[in-house]
Amino acid sequence: MKKQTHSLPSFSAYLNKGFDLRAHAAKMRDARHAPDISPSSVFLALVHAFVFRLPSLQQLDVELAHSCLSQWIGAERAFRDDTLRYSLCGFDLEPLEAMLVDINRRLKRSKAFDQGRVQGRRVAALDGIEVLSSFSRCCDACLERRVERKNQAGLKICETQYYHRAVGCQMIHSPVKSFLAIEWLRPGEGEDTAALRLLSRLPELYGSPFFDILLLDALYAQTPVLELAHHQIGWDVVITLKQNHRDLYQSAVRLFASRPADCTFSEQRDHKTYRVQLWDTEGLPFTFDNPEPVRVVRSEEVLERNRYRERKLTSHSTDHEWLWITTLPAQIFSALVVRQLGHDRWKNENNGWMDLTRHWAFKHGFLHACRHRPKHINASGQRVEVPNRGLRAVTFILLIAFALSSNFVLRHSKLVRRYHLTAVAVARQLYRWISKAPPSIRAPA
């Protein structure tokens, strides 16, 4: 009887056949001169580390001592984590981004994004996340802020905190929720500026509108974002509306308070009961400076669920209010669909950033402020260290491994469909395979 586990050869064969993993790995470059360990081996080592869900480069150092894994990634000999760090700090980011784009294009051609489409439309979400923060370590690309905290004596002091923040765009309607691109905030700019830069690059990366509907947080309820996403690129948008957009928010609340709800219903999901009232209107001005009429949908929801209080199961209810701006036509997308799309934006948090943080060590802070970097000759003829690209390179490789592993688990693995294995369980099976593989036997010289 065939053993019901996944193996590294079958996983790699699937990636090579479906996504040309080896061909992409051969295109990787770094700033080292005539290295013994090729950039492709460094790239494949880190891909396998993320697939195995290893928490750090030190753990990968231990696994690379195993002859099987070293041969599997094409390395002539085992190497240490300092080689990984030295290579990744000077890694070229263009081949990594090109590989991520090619993976998403292949997923689209193989209809991975067709399941779960909303009225035939593909849906993506954009949001930001803080990757790491430190009071002591910093790099040239760090953002800065003043933070008040207590010292060891218990006195409040104000210190400078260094941190990194990024904005990512992710497909969320399908089971395979791959990231399309990521943009890092630069010193002195806000998250909305990085989001505009990312949105303008997406058509250049993919050549055409890769999706149809874009979900955004309240931070992006701005005229430049609406102008770029809807009028220039052609995406329909659903934007959460909060009181930071004061004029439109107050106008919508006053309008909806004067008339009864357009739709009332109840739904039950995950042992929770939602009692919902919906309002829908068109023709509200976006801002005084931009009086373009927009559609606004309001939802008042009462969430009822059972909770334990003093060891007794009691009913508990909470009230929630949601408002969304949307460019979707009311004839095709009802208020119920807009409400569901508005709540689907949280998939970017739960199935994107939170999954990467909890199960992929995204906030580990790989190679942040690493000073051991390759050198190159600048315009003045001096040998200087290359800019530190380690954190961005590791993030790209993480997103690549995230997309490939998710597609393998959700669309290819029969064991997952038959026995309902989790992605973490599949990663553990692949990790156990390298410890059970027999070592290579070489004839004596």
Coordinates of C-alpha atoms in Angstrom, one line a residue:
M1 CA 0.0 0.0 0.0
K2 CA 1.3 3.4 -0.9
K3 CA 2.3 5.5 2.0
Q4 CA 0.0 8.5 2.5
T5 CA 2.6 11.2 2.9
H6 CA 4.0 13.9 0.6
S7 CA 7.6 13.7 -0.5
L8 CA 10.1 16.4 -1.6
P9 CA 10.7 14.8 -5.0
S10 CA 7.0 14.9 -5.9
F11 CA 6.6 18.4 -4.7
S12 CA 9.7 19.7 -6.6
A13 CA 8.6 17.8 -9.7
Y14 CA 5.3 19.5 -9.6
L15 CA 6.9 22.9 -9.2
N16 CA 9.4 22.3 -12.0
K17 CA 6.7 21.1 -14.4
G18 CA 4.1 23.7 -13.6
F19 CA 6.1 26.8 -12.8
D20 CA 9.6 26.2 -14.1
L21 CA 11.2 26.5 -10.7
R22 CA 14.7 25.4 -11.8
A23 CA 14.6 27.7 -14.8
H24 CA 13.7 30.7 -12.7
A25 CA 16.3 29.8 -10.1
A26 CA 19.0 29.8 -12.8
K27 CA 18.2 33.5 -13.5
M28 CA 18.9 34.6 -9.9
R29 CA 21.8 37.0 -9.4
D30 CA 23.6 38.7 -6.5
A31 CA 26.5 41.1 -6.0
R32 CA 29.1 38.5 -5.1
H33 CA 32.1 37.9 -7.5
A34 CA 32.7 34.3 -8.7
P35 CA 30.9 32.6 -5.7
D36 CA 31.4 28.9 -4.8
I37 CA 27.7 28.7 -3.9
S38 CA 25.5 29.9 -6.8
P39 CA 22.6 32.4 -6.3
S40 CA 20.3 29.7 -7.5
S41 CA 21.3 27.4 -4.7
V42 CA 20.8 30.2 -2.2
F43 CA 17.4 30.9 -3.6
L44 CA 16.3 27.3 -3.6
A45 CA 17.6 26.8 -0.1
L46 CA 15.4 29.7 1.2
V47 CA 12.4 28.5 -0.8
H48 CA 12.6 25.1 0.8
A49 CA 13.1 26.7 4.3
F50 CA 9.9 28.6 3.9
V51 CA 8.0 25.5 2.5
F52 CA 9.3 23.5 5.6
R53 CA 8.2 26.5 7.8
L54 CA 11.6 26.8 9.3
P55 CA 11.7 29.8 11.8
S56 CA 15.2 31.2 11.1
L57 CA 18.3 31.0 9.0
Q58 CA 20.1 29.2 11.8
Q59 CA 17.6 26.3 11.6
L60 CA 18.2 26.2 7.8
D61 CA 22.0 26.1 8.6
V62 CA 21.4 22.8 10.5
E63 CA 19.3 21.3 7.7
L64 CA 21.9 22.2 5.0
A65 CA 24.4 20.0 6.7
H66 CA 22.2 17.1 5.5
S67 CA 23.7 15.9 2.2
C68 CA 20.3 15.2 0.7
L69 CA 19.1 18.8 0.9
S70 CA 22.4 20.3 -0.3
Q71 CA 22.2 18.1 -3.4
W72 CA 18.6 18.8 -3.9
I73 CA 19.1 22.5 -4.3
G74 CA 22.1 22.0 -6.6
A75 CA 24.9 23.0 -4.1
E76 CA 28.2 21.2 -4.5
R77 CA 28.8 21.3 -0.8
A78 CA 27.0 22.2 2.4
F79 CA 27.2 25.9 3.4
R80 CA 26.5 27.9 6.4
D81 CA 24.0 30.7 7.2
D82 CA 26.7 33.4 6.8
T83 CA 26.8 32.5 3.0
L84 CA 23.0 32.9 2.9
R85 CA 23.2 36.3 4.5
Y86 CA 26.1 37.5 2.4
S87 CA 24.3 36.5 -0.8
L88 CA 20.8 37.7 0.1
C89 CA 22.0 41.2 1.2
G90 CA 23.1 41.8 -2.4
F91 CA 20.4 39.9 -4.2
D92 CA 18.9 41.3 -7.4
L93 CA 15.2 41.9 -6.9
E94 CA 14.1 42.0 -10.5
P95 CA 14.3 38.2 -11.2
L96 CA 12.4 37.6 -7.9
E97 CA 9.6 40.0 -8.9
A98 CA 9.5 38.6 -12.4
M99 CA 9.1 35.1 -11.0
L100 CA 6.2 36.2 -8.7
V101 CA 4.5 37.8 -11.7
D102 CA 5.0 34.7 -13.8
I103 CA 3.6 32.4 -11.1
N104 CA 0.4 34.5 -10.9
R105 CA 0.1 34.5 -14.7
R106 CA 0.4 30.7 -14.7
L107 CA -2.2 30.5 -11.9
K108 CA -4.6 32.6 -13.9
R109 CA -4.1 30.6 -17.1
S110 CA -4.7 27.4 -15.2
K111 CA -8.0 28.8 -13.8
A112 CA -6.8 28.9 -10.2
F113 CA -8.5 32.3 -9.8
D114 CA -11.8 31.3 -11.4
Q115 CA -13.4 29.6 -8.4
G116 CA -15.2 32.0 -6.1
R117 CA -15.6 34.9 -8.6
V118 CA -18.2 37.4 -7.6
Q119 CA -20.7 37.9 -10.5
G120 CA -17.9 36.7 -12.8
R121 CA -15.4 39.3 -11.5
R122 CA -12.1 38.7 -9.9
V123 CA -11.5 40.4 -6.5
A124 CA -8.3 41.7 -4.9
A125 CA -7.6 43.6 -1.8
L126 CA -4.9 46.1 -0.8
D127 CA -3.7 46.9 2.7
G128 CA -0.5 47.7 4.6
I129 CA 1.4 46.0 7.4
E130 CA 4.2 46.9 9.8
V131 CA 6.9 44.2 9.3
L132 CA 9.3 44.9 12.2
S133 CA 10.3 47.6 14.7
S134 CA 13.3 48.2 16.9
F135 CA 14.7 50.9 19.2
S136 CA 18.4 49.9 18.6
R137 CA 18.9 48.5 15.1
C138 CA 18.2 50.6 11.9
C139 CA 19.2 50.7 8.3
D140 CA 19.1 53.3 5.5
A141 CA 15.6 52.4 4.5
C142 CA 14.1 52.5 8.0
L143 CA 11.1 54.7 8.9
E144 CA 11.3 56.6 12.2
R145 CA 8.8 57.7 14.8
R146 CA 8.9 59.0 18.4
V147 CA 7.5 56.5 20.9
E148 CA 6.8 57.0 24.6
R149 CA 7.7 54.1 26.9
K150 CA 8.9 53.3 30.4
N151 CA 12.6 52.6 31.1
Q152 CA 13.9 50.1 33.7
A153 CA 13.3 52.6 36.5
G154 CA 9.6 53.0 35.6
L155 CA 10.0 56.5 34.2
K156 CA 8.4 57.6 30.9
I157 CA 10.9 58.4 28.2
C158 CA 10.5 59.3 24.6
E159 CA 12.7 57.4 22.2
T160 CA 13.1 57.0 18.4
Q161 CA 11.7 53.8 17.1
Y162 CA 12.8 52.4 13.7
Y163 CA 10.4 50.3 11.7
H164 CA 9.5 49.0 8.2
R165 CA 6.1 49.0 6.7
A166 CA 4.9 47.6 3.4
V167 CA 1.7 47.6 1.2
G168 CA 0.6 44.4 -0.6
C169 CA -2.0 43.5 -3.1
Q170 CA -3.6 40.0 -2.8
M171 CA -6.1 38.0 -4.7
I172 CA -8.8 37.1 -2.1
H173 CA -11.9 35.6 -3.8
S174 CA -10.3 32.2 -4.8
P175 CA -9.0 29.5 -2.5
V176 CA -5.4 30.3 -3.8
K177 CA -4.8 33.7 -2.3
S178 CA -1.6 34.8 -3.9
F179 CA 0.1 38.2 -3.5
L180 CA 0.4 40.1 -6.8
A181 CA 3.0 42.7 -5.6
I182 CA 4.4 44.4 -2.6
E183 CA 5.7 48.0 -2.2
W184 CA 7.8 49.3 0.7
L185 CA 7.2 52.7 2.3
R186 CA 10.2 55.0 1.9
P187 CA 11.4 57.4 4.6
G188 CA 9.2 60.5 4.9
E189 CA 6.1 59.1 3.0
G190 CA 2.8 57.7 4.1
E191 CA 1.1 54.5 3.3
D192 CA -1.3 56.1 0.8
T193 CA 1.7 57.2 -1.3
A194 CA 3.2 53.7 -1.4
A195 CA -0.2 52.3 -2.3
L196 CA -0.5 54.7 -5.3
R197 CA 2.9 53.7 -6.5
L198 CA 1.9 50.0 -6.2
L199 CA -1.4 50.4 -8.0
S200 CA 0.3 52.3 -10.8
R201 CA 2.8 49.5 -11.2
L202 CA 0.3 46.6 -11.4
P203 CA -0.8 47.2 -15.0
E204 CA 2.9 47.5 -16.0
L205 CA 3.8 44.2 -14.3
Y206 CA 0.9 42.2 -15.6
G207 CA 0.2 43.9 -18.9
S208 CA -3.6 44.1 -18.4
P209 CA -6.1 44.4 -15.6
F210 CA -5.4 41.2 -13.7
F211 CA -8.6 41.6 -11.6
D212 CA -11.8 43.5 -11.7
I213 CA -12.7 44.7 -8.2
L214 CA -10.4 46.2 -5.7
L215 CA -11.2 46.3 -1.9
L216 CA -9.6 49.1 0.1
D217 CA -9.5 50.3 3.7
A218 CA -10.7 53.7 4.9
L219 CA -7.2 55.2 4.6
Y220 CA -7.5 55.0 0.8
A221 CA -10.8 56.9 0.6
Q222 CA -9.0 59.7 -1.3
T223 CA -9.5 61.4 -4.6
P224 CA -6.1 60.3 -6.1
V225 CA -6.8 56.7 -5.3
L226 CA -10.3 56.8 -6.8
E227 CA -9.0 58.6 -9.8
L228 CA -6.2 56.2 -10.5
A229 CA -7.9 52.9 -9.7
H230 CA -11.3 53.6 -11.3
H231 CA -10.9 56.2 -14.0
Q232 CA -7.4 55.5 -15.3
I233 CA -7.0 51.8 -14.8
G234 CA -10.6 50.7 -14.9
W235 CA -11.1 48.8 -11.6
D236 CA -14.3 49.0 -9.7
V237 CA -13.6 49.7 -6.0
V238 CA -15.2 49.0 -2.7
I239 CA -13.8 51.3 0.0
T240 CA -14.6 51.2 3.7
L241 CA -15.9 54.6 4.9
K242 CA -15.1 55.8 8.4
Q243 CA -15.3 59.2 10.2
N244 CA -11.9 60.2 8.9
H245 CA -13.8 61.0 5.7
R246 CA -16.0 63.4 7.7
D247 CA -18.1 65.2 5.1
L248 CA -19.3 62.1 3.2
Y249 CA -19.7 60.1 6.3
Q250 CA -22.0 62.6 8.0
S251 CA -24.0 63.2 4.8
A252 CA -24.6 59.4 4.5
V253 CA -25.6 59.0 8.1
R254 CA -28.0 61.9 8.0
L255 CA -29.6 60.6 4.8
F256 CA -30.0 57.0 6.0
A257 CA -31.4 58.1 9.4
S258 CA -34.3 59.8 7.7
R259 CA -35.7 56.6 6.0
P260 CA -36.2 52.9 6.8
A261 CA -33.8 50.2 5.7
D262 CA -34.0 49.0 2.1
C263 CA -33.4 45.4 3.1
T264 CA -33.6 43.4 6.4
F265 CA -32.5 39.8 6.8
S266 CA -30.8 37.4 9.2
E267 CA -28.0 34.9 8.4
Q268 CA -26.2 32.2 10.4
R269 CA -22.5 31.5 10.0
D270 CA -20.0 29.7 12.2
H271 CA -22.4 29.3 15.1
K272 CA -23.1 33.1 14.9
T273 CA -26.3 34.8 14.0
Y274 CA -26.3 38.2 12.1
R275 CA -29.4 40.4 12.0
V276 CA -28.7 42.9 9.3
Q277 CA -30.3 46.1 8.0
L278 CA -29.1 47.5 4.7
W279 CA -29.4 51.0 3.1
D280 CA -28.3 51.8 -0.4
T281 CA -28.1 55.2 -2.2
E282 CA -26.4 56.8 -5.1
G283 CA -25.5 60.3 -6.0
L284 CA -23.7 61.5 -2.8
P285 CA -20.7 63.8 -3.6
F286 CA -17.3 62.2 -2.8
T287 CA -15.8 65.5 -1.4
F288 CA -16.3 69.2 -1.8
D289 CA -13.2 69.4 -4.0
N290 CA -14.3 66.3 -6.0
P291 CA -18.1 66.4 -6.2
E292 CA -18.3 63.2 -8.3
P293 CA -21.3 61.2 -7.2
V294 CA -20.6 57.9 -5.6
R295 CA -22.7 55.0 -4.3
V296 CA -22.8 54.4 -0.5
V297 CA -24.0 51.3 1.2
R298 CA -24.7 51.2 5.0
S299 CA -25.1 48.1 7.1
E300 CA -26.3 47.9 10.7
E301 CA -25.5 44.4 12.1
V302 CA -26.4 42.8 15.4
L303 CA -24.1 39.8 16.1
E304 CA -25.5 37.2 18.5
R305 CA -23.5 34.3 19.8
N306 CA -23.1 32.3 22.9
R307 CA -20.2 32.9 25.4
Y308 CA -19.2 31.5 28.7
R309 CA -19.6 33.9 31.6
E310 CA -18.9 32.6 35.1
R311 CA -18.8 29.1 33.7
K312 CA -22.3 29.5 32.2
L313 CA -23.2 29.6 28.5
T314 CA -25.0 32.9 28.0
S315 CA -26.2 34.7 24.9
H316 CA -24.2 37.8 24.0
S317 CA -24.9 40.4 21.3
T318 CA -22.9 43.3 19.9
D319 CA -23.8 46.1 17.5
H320 CA -21.7 47.0 14.4
E321 CA -22.1 49.7 11.8
W322 CA -20.4 49.6 8.4
L323 CA -20.4 52.1 5.5
W324 CA -18.8 51.5 2.1
I325 CA -18.2 53.6 -1.0
T326 CA -18.4 51.7 -4.3
T327 CA -18.4 52.3 -8.0
L328 CA -20.2 49.0 -8.7
P329 CA -23.5 49.4 -10.5
A330 CA -26.6 48.7 -8.5
Q331 CA -28.3 46.9 -11.4
I332 CA -25.7 44.1 -11.2
F333 CA -24.3 44.3 -7.7
S334 CA -27.0 44.5 -5.0
A335 CA -26.4 45.9 -1.6
L336 CA -26.1 42.4 -0.2
V337 CA -23.1 41.7 -2.6
V338 CA -21.5 45.0 -1.7
R339 CA -21.8 44.2 2.0
Q340 CA -20.2 40.7 1.4
L341 CA -17.4 42.3 -0.6
G342 CA -16.8 44.9 2.1
H343 CA -16.4 42.1 4.7
D344 CA -14.2 40.1 2.4
R345 CA -11.5 42.7 2.7
W346 CA -10.6 41.0 6.0
K347 CA -9.4 38.0 4.1
N348 CA -6.3 40.1 3.2
E349 CA -5.7 40.3 7.0
N350 CA -6.7 36.7 8.0
N351 CA -5.5 34.7 4.9
G352 CA -2.7 37.1 4.0
W353 CA -0.7 39.1 6.6
M354 CA -1.9 37.1 9.6
D355 CA -1.1 33.7 7.9
L356 CA 2.3 34.9 6.9
T357 CA 3.0 36.2 10.4
R358 CA 1.8 33.2 12.4
H359 CA 2.9 30.3 10.1
W360 CA 5.6 31.7 7.8
A361 CA 7.8 33.8 10.2
F362 CA 7.1 37.0 8.2
K363 CA 7.9 39.3 11.1
H364 CA 11.1 37.6 12.0
G365 CA 13.1 40.5 10.6
F366 CA 15.4 38.6 8.2
L367 CA 18.6 40.4 7.4
H368 CA 17.5 43.8 8.8
A369 CA 20.5 46.1 9.3
C370 CA 22.9 43.4 8.2
R371 CA 26.4 45.0 7.8
H372 CA 28.2 42.1 6.3
R373 CA 27.5 42.8 2.6
P374 CA 29.3 42.4 -0.8
K375 CA 31.1 45.5 -2.1
H376 CA 31.1 47.1 -5.5
I377 CA 33.0 50.0 -7.2
N378 CA 31.0 53.3 -7.2
A379 CA 31.2 56.2 -9.6
S380 CA 34.2 57.6 -7.7
G381 CA 36.2 54.4 -8.1
Q382 CA 35.9 53.4 -4.4
R383 CA 34.8 50.0 -3.1
V384 CA 31.7 50.4 -1.0
E385 CA 29.1 48.1 0.3
V386 CA 26.0 47.5 -1.8
P387 CA 22.7 48.7 -0.5
N388 CA 21.1 46.2 1.9
R389 CA 18.4 44.4 -0.1
G390 CA 18.2 41.4 2.2
L391 CA 14.8 42.1 3.8
R392 CA 13.1 42.8 0.5
A393 CA 14.7 39.8 -1.2
V394 CA 13.6 37.4 1.7
T395 CA 10.1 38.9 1.5
F396 CA 9.9 38.2 -2.2
I397 CA 11.1 34.6 -1.7
L398 CA 8.6 34.2 1.1
L399 CA 5.7 35.4 -1.2
I400 CA 6.9 33.0 -3.9
A401 CA 7.0 30.1 -1.5
F402 CA 3.6 31.1 -0.1
A403 CA 2.0 31.1 -3.6
L404 CA 3.6 27.8 -4.7
S405 CA 2.9 25.9 -1.5
S406 CA -0.7 27.1 -1.3
N407 CA -1.4 26.1 -4.9
F408 CA 0.2 22.6 -4.3
V409 CA -1.9 22.0 -1.2
L410 CA -5.2 23.4 -2.4
R411 CA -5.2 22.3 -6.1
H412 CA -2.8 19.4 -6.5
S413 CA -2.6 17.3 -3.4
K414 CA -5.1 14.4 -3.3
L415 CA -4.2 13.7 0.3
V416 CA -5.4 17.2 1.3
R417 CA -8.7 16.7 -0.5
R418 CA -9.2 13.1 0.8
Y419 CA -7.9 13.4 4.4
H420 CA -8.4 17.2 5.0
L421 CA -4.8 17.9 5.9
T422 CA -3.8 21.4 6.8
A423 CA -1.1 23.3 5.0
V424 CA 1.1 23.1 8.1
A425 CA 0.7 19.3 8.2
V426 CA 1.8 19.1 4.6
A427 CA 4.8 21.3 5.4
R428 CA 5.7 18.9 8.3
Q429 CA 5.5 15.9 6.0
L430 CA 7.9 17.5 3.5
Y431 CA 10.2 18.4 6.4
R432 CA 10.2 14.9 7.8
W433 CA 11.1 13.5 4.3
I434 CA 14.6 15.1 4.3
S435 CA 15.4 13.5 7.6
K436 CA 14.4 10.1 6.4
A437 CA 16.1 10.3 3.0
P438 CA 19.2 8.1 2.8
P439 CA 22.6 9.9 2.6
S440 CA 24.5 9.8 -0.7
I441 CA 27.1 7.0 -0.9
R442 CA 30.3 7.7 -2.8
A443 CA 32.9 5.3 -3.8
P444 CA 36.3 5.8 -2.1
A445 CA 39.0 7.6 -4.0

